[in-house]
Amino acid sequence: MFIFQMGLLEFTEKGIYCSHADVYIDPWKPVKKALITHGHADHSRPGHQYYLATPEAAPIIRYRLGNEIRIQTLPFGSAQTINGVKFSFHPAGHIIGSAQVRVEYKGEVWVVSGDYKLENDGLSTPFEPVPCNVFITECTFGLPIYQWKDQAEVFAEINQWWQENKDAGKVSILTGYALGKAQRLLFGLDQSIGPVFTHGAIENVNEIIRAQGITLPETQRVEADMKKRIFEGSLILTTPSSVGTSWLQRFKPYSVAMASGWMALRGARRRRAADRGFVLSDHADWDGLNAAVSATGASRIITTHGYTNLYSRWLVEQGLDAMEAKTEFEGEVNDVT
Ligand SMILES: [Zn+2]
Ligand SMILES: [Zn+2]
């Protein structure tokens, strides 16, 4: 039944499992007890009997999975010991409340990264390397072609594109995932150019985050009865899945841009029917992954998400004991809600 057994944690058909404590980390099938790194749909799935997450991540998990779920919180740096195994959450810098999970048993330490990035986005608690023996790392963008620019540079490009659209009498349609990317974009937008409107899927998430006491820049939800005039010179923040739907028609004439790590790939923008692509990701780039791996001091690395085979081979060439693991995590995909 087990895909492979490897020590303190193992990869089973339900997810990453600690048998000593009978606990799963981001399981993809229903389990008794789940530690959740963050609220994205591939990590935070329905049907578990008990959830444990950071206090910052819990509201969005509850919003997405329903108020009836049993969820408890554990702040960054605090530990919970289950049957002698010590679990703690440490900042992953990916989205609000996103955590790495540290697992310690009889002096051996494993860390599950979840999704992470090293650049401080001003919203997520910044990534902290956690020393460990074994590091289970995502590698969504684990190829040398993925090199992110400084976010300030990307935001300057986005704002320039917005200004140019405004000057040309066009509405700017900017897409990003509803949880994480959309809020990060909001912080980078220069609202002296014009007002920012949001798709309902994004505004719902904004409301949850504001209710946590976090101040987000001002936004207005697009309502069905709004007159076309009101959108002149504005920027509409929407989800990637809304592109190509009739929802966009009312904003004509417009220009569509996507903000995603995938925009670094040739052809990605065209395939997704966008006029512009901005390379902005909430995952670590190639240098970020290598810096994170080396900062843990881990001698064993297990790769998940994305280029697992190529990235683990690269690590082996660097003299590390590395292998890939098959999971049901998805990289930076189209987030539905
Ligand atoms: Zn994620
Ligand atoms: Zn993920």
Short mmCIF file of C-alpha atoms in Angstrom, two decimals, residues 8-9 16-25 31-36 50-53 70 72-74 78-89 101-106 108:
data_model
loop_
_atom_site.label_atom_id
_atom_site.label_comp_id
_atom_site.label_asym_id
_atom_site.label_seq_id
_atom_site.Cartn_x
_atom_site.Cartn_y
_atom_site.Cartn_z
CA LEU A 8 10.12 9.48 10.21
CA LEU A 9 7.82 10.51 7.37
CA ILE A 16 2.83 12.56 3.68
CA TYR A 17 2.44 10.47 6.83
CA CYS A 18 4.03 10.26 10.27
CA SER A 19 3.09 6.83 11.57
CA HIS A 20 4.51 7.41 15.09
CA ALA A 21 1.95 10.17 15.60
CA ASP A 22 -0.69 8.98 13.12
CA VAL A 23 -0.71 12.42 11.50
CA TYR A 24 -0.68 13.51 7.85
CA ILE A 25 0.73 16.69 6.34
CA VAL A 31 -7.70 11.29 7.17
CA LYS A 32 -8.20 11.51 10.92
CA LYS A 33 -5.66 14.23 11.64
CA ALA A 34 -4.18 16.66 9.10
CA LEU A 35 -1.53 19.34 9.53
CA ILE A 36 -2.14 21.93 6.82
CA TYR A 50 -9.31 17.34 12.32
CA TYR A 51 -7.18 20.17 10.94
CA LEU A 52 -4.23 21.98 12.45
CA ALA A 53 -2.93 25.18 10.82
CA ARG A 70 -12.79 20.92 13.17
CA GLN A 72 -7.27 24.13 15.71
CA THR A 73 -4.41 26.55 15.39
CA LEU A 74 -0.75 26.47 16.36
CA SER A 78 5.06 26.81 19.07
CA ALA A 79 5.16 23.04 19.27
CA GLN A 80 2.58 20.32 19.66
CA THR A 81 3.81 16.91 20.75
CA ILE A 82 1.86 13.86 19.66
CA ASN A 83 3.00 10.47 20.95
CA GLY A 84 6.54 11.76 21.42
CA VAL A 85 6.76 13.44 18.01
CA LYS A 86 7.17 17.22 18.15
CA PHE A 87 5.45 19.23 15.40
CA SER A 88 5.85 22.96 14.77
CA PHE A 89 5.04 25.50 12.04
CA VAL A 101 6.16 21.82 9.08
CA ARG A 102 9.02 20.73 11.32
CA VAL A 103 8.82 17.19 12.67
CA GLU A 104 11.21 16.03 15.39
CA TYR A 105 11.51 12.58 16.87
CA LYS A 106 14.39 11.24 18.99
CA GLU A 108 15.96 13.50 14.08
#
